[in-house]
Amino acid sequence: MATPSLLFFFFLSVALSTSAHPKHFTIELIHRDSPLSPLYNPQNTATDRLNAAFLRSISRSRRFNHQTDLQSGLTELADAEYFMSITIGTPPVKVLVLADTGSDLIWVQCKPCQGCYGNGTIFDKKKSSTYKNEPCNSHNCNAFPHSKRVCDIYHNVCNYDYKYGDGSFTIGDVATETISIDTASGSPVSFPGISFGCGYNNDGIFENTSSGIIGLGGGKLSLISQLSSSIPIPKKLSYCLSHKSTNMNGKSFINLGTSTIPSGLSKASRMISTPLVIKDDYYYLTLEAISVGKTKIPYTGKFSNPKDGGIFLETKGNIIIDSGTPLTHLDSGFFRIFGAAVEESVTGAKRVSHPNKIFSHCFKPGNANIRLPEITVHFTRADVRLSETNAFVKENEDMVCLGMIPTTEAVIYGAYAQMDFFVGYDLESRTVSFQRIDCSANL
């Protein structure tokens, strides 16, 4: 079974069409635990990686509720699952950033730093011929939340000030720059005039190897929104997360500008679609029920609204879909019924306690072969059948655990449940599609 994989950090190696401004492009993702990652630690065991992913998942879930400004969509960089390497400016400077479908703002650390973190690259705007500060009344300045932008009247420069719920923050100038992505042939494709935050005062619990964030959420400031309005490319994105992405054999990828499966990838099932709800720049689906084998359990759980800080019953858009949160988080009241149904359906194993109290439903195989139930997640008009890899995690040869956890905070459909599915977001028709494929095949 799989070890942890996707919220979202990327390195970048791209296959693009040959035009100067392609209508879509595919980016290969490298997991933080992959041997190709700058964070790779060969001494970590599968159990170490699983425990770390659990902690990142909990941390990220809490930030969906506790951010002081949910319109920013910012989450702690230490929670990253994948890296993305881009170049910014003229001449181009390579920086390592988080690419996150749960975020909206694009920002990087900039010189001169009043306060910068880590050992990642710091962008020097004075050395770039394409850098341009945004004036106070510009369209790009007004796209920032009103409460988080400040006008430097003396210089007529738009500033931003974002703070995190955990005390982390980024402060700087709103500006435009050229962002470039390398093609598979090595020739970069450049996108001029991208609005971003040039952060000169940044501090908090950030990943030391990264330099900022690329937001791919549903808001006006995200990369996909900006590219769709400027080039334009279709306002679509898609990804496939391989359960093998922590080793050299697995490949994960993200597409910008299309929600169509790349040619050459085998399709193991038909594509199904469900309505997409965008609230506070986050992506939501509507969860109606979850089946354990043939037992269908209606989802009537409470939904935590991050913006209002309230807890109430929501009928449409009641679960965040996030590629950066490893585990699926379900309302604790519903989870009690769901977990009991899973426990009753497992055969050939006995219930055991997790040594670190991370997972609530773990099983130790007996003399017979363990049999795990099929779990189907029922979204509106889309029944997503999970594999054992999607629903369960194997910590070692002696223990298998349900890879979903209860929560009293944000309800999230996480990355493990999405592994080896092609997940396509059509932001124009407001749908999300699922189709099981082998992410690594012939990519």
XYZ file of C-alpha atoms in Angstrom, residues 125-318:
194
model
C 13.892 43.376 -7.960
C 16.505 46.067 -8.707
C 18.310 43.662 -11.034
C 15.203 42.902 -13.095
C 14.266 45.051 -16.103
C 10.665 43.779 -16.097
C 9.799 44.443 -12.437
C 7.097 47.072 -11.919
C 5.448 48.274 -8.695
C 1.685 48.643 -8.845
C 0.197 52.096 -8.109
C -2.422 52.429 -5.400
C -5.490 52.599 -7.634
C -4.470 49.980 -10.177
C -6.593 46.978 -11.080
C -4.021 44.600 -9.599
C -3.895 46.534 -6.347
C -7.678 46.519 -6.063
C -7.706 42.752 -6.581
C -6.106 42.367 -3.135
C -8.499 42.257 -0.159
C -9.183 45.801 1.028
C -8.214 45.052 4.611
C -4.831 43.687 3.510
C -3.625 46.404 1.150
C -2.087 49.724 2.134
C -1.216 52.685 -0.078
C 2.230 54.220 0.177
C 0.942 57.692 -0.744
C 4.381 59.304 -0.931
C 5.630 56.838 -3.587
C 2.168 55.849 -4.954
C 2.988 52.173 -4.372
C 0.458 49.517 -3.388
C 1.579 47.437 -0.386
C 0.141 44.230 1.050
C 0.151 42.831 4.585
C -0.961 39.250 5.161
C -0.926 37.584 8.558
C -1.443 33.901 9.349
C -3.473 32.422 12.172
C -0.271 30.971 13.676
C 1.461 34.371 13.729
C 3.384 33.917 10.458
C 3.217 36.810 8.008
C 4.382 38.277 4.708
C 4.553 42.023 4.016
C 5.718 43.735 0.839
C 4.899 45.526 -2.408
C 2.258 44.573 -4.943
C 4.048 44.333 -8.288
C 4.070 42.682 -11.711
C 6.813 40.519 -13.169
C 7.624 37.968 -15.836
C 7.288 34.390 -14.612
C 8.833 31.664 -16.770
C 8.511 27.905 -16.906
C 11.024 25.618 -18.597
C 9.719 23.390 -21.371
C 10.733 19.770 -21.767
C 13.137 20.891 -24.515
C 14.765 23.399 -22.171
C 13.289 26.520 -23.821
C 11.394 28.601 -21.262
C 7.875 29.881 -21.860
C 7.407 33.310 -20.298
C 4.286 34.935 -18.939
C 4.758 38.712 -18.550
C 2.815 41.008 -16.256
C 1.919 38.474 -13.567
C 0.713 40.195 -10.399
C 2.492 39.037 -7.239
C 3.601 40.058 -3.774
C 7.252 41.057 -3.439
C 7.727 40.232 0.235
C 10.480 42.094 2.093
C 9.321 41.209 5.619
C 8.396 37.542 6.085
C 8.581 35.395 9.168
C 6.977 32.396 10.802
C 7.039 28.626 10.559
C 8.103 28.407 6.929
C 9.930 25.714 4.968
C 13.563 26.884 4.848
C 14.238 25.607 1.330
C 11.397 27.534 -0.305
C 11.070 31.180 -1.333
C 7.318 31.752 -1.474
C 4.040 30.440 -2.844
C 2.177 30.036 -6.134
C -1.570 30.088 -5.526
C -3.790 27.986 -7.820
C -7.083 28.588 -6.010
C -10.286 30.058 -7.376
C -9.636 33.745 -6.629
C -8.588 36.615 -8.905
C -4.972 36.584 -7.694
C -4.217 32.933 -8.485
C -1.935 31.936 -11.345
C -4.641 30.073 -13.257
C -7.005 33.072 -12.978
C -4.345 35.505 -14.166
C -3.250 33.327 -17.099
C -6.852 32.758 -18.187
C -7.483 36.500 -18.343
C -4.184 37.656 -19.873
C -2.978 35.088 -22.480
C -5.676 33.718 -22.366
C -5.693 30.024 -21.529
C -8.866 28.147 -20.568
C -9.718 28.561 -16.915
C -9.091 24.924 -16.139
C -6.593 22.892 -14.149
C -6.116 19.237 -13.402
C -3.720 16.924 -11.636
C -2.899 13.305 -10.970
C -1.091 12.264 -7.792
C 0.748 8.975 -7.945
C 0.850 6.747 -4.877
C 4.410 5.945 -5.974
C 5.527 9.587 -5.871
C 7.815 9.056 -2.868
C 10.135 6.896 -4.961
C 11.836 7.220 -8.326
C 9.182 5.111 -10.082
C 6.219 7.385 -9.414
C 5.257 10.492 -11.365
C 2.653 13.051 -10.417
C 1.668 16.016 -12.546
C -0.515 19.087 -12.794
C -2.012 20.646 -15.938
C -2.830 24.329 -16.318
C -5.275 25.354 -19.028
C -6.945 21.967 -19.487
C -8.955 19.377 -17.597
C -8.352 16.708 -20.249
C -6.283 13.607 -19.593
C -2.947 13.794 -21.462
C -2.628 11.388 -24.379
C -0.739 8.181 -23.660
C -2.190 7.641 -20.190
C -4.351 4.550 -19.803
C -7.876 5.179 -18.547
C -9.070 2.569 -16.078
C -12.598 3.917 -15.595
C -15.087 6.363 -17.051
C -14.964 10.019 -16.074
C -17.580 11.261 -13.617
C -18.296 14.874 -12.674
C -19.723 16.748 -9.711
C -20.601 20.432 -9.212
C -17.824 22.686 -7.922
C -18.543 25.394 -5.365
C -16.004 28.190 -4.888
C -16.212 30.022 -1.555
C -13.578 32.299 -0.035
C -11.353 31.278 -3.009
C -11.376 27.643 -1.851
C -12.680 24.677 -3.843
C -15.641 22.791 -2.338
C -17.645 19.713 -3.282
C -20.944 18.449 -1.900
C -20.582 15.176 0.020
C -23.896 13.299 0.212
C -22.864 9.917 1.664
C -20.070 7.374 2.046
C -20.601 3.642 1.469
C -18.720 0.921 3.328
C -19.269 -2.135 1.164
C -23.013 -2.151 0.501
C -23.854 -0.014 3.545
C -24.535 3.585 2.477
C -24.194 6.139 5.279
C -25.778 9.568 4.568
C -23.450 12.449 5.346
C -25.184 14.763 7.802
C -22.067 16.067 9.498
C -21.497 19.593 10.620
C -19.417 21.863 8.430
C -17.023 24.389 9.913
C -17.181 27.711 8.085
C -13.668 29.214 8.332
C -14.720 32.741 7.392
C -17.466 33.074 9.994
C -15.880 30.803 12.581
C -19.254 29.131 12.948
C -20.358 25.508 12.800
C -23.588 24.719 10.987
C -25.221 22.255 8.643
C -24.342 22.960 5.016
C -26.088 21.232 2.127
C -24.052 22.462 -0.864
C -20.300 22.862 -0.820
C -19.840 21.070 2.499
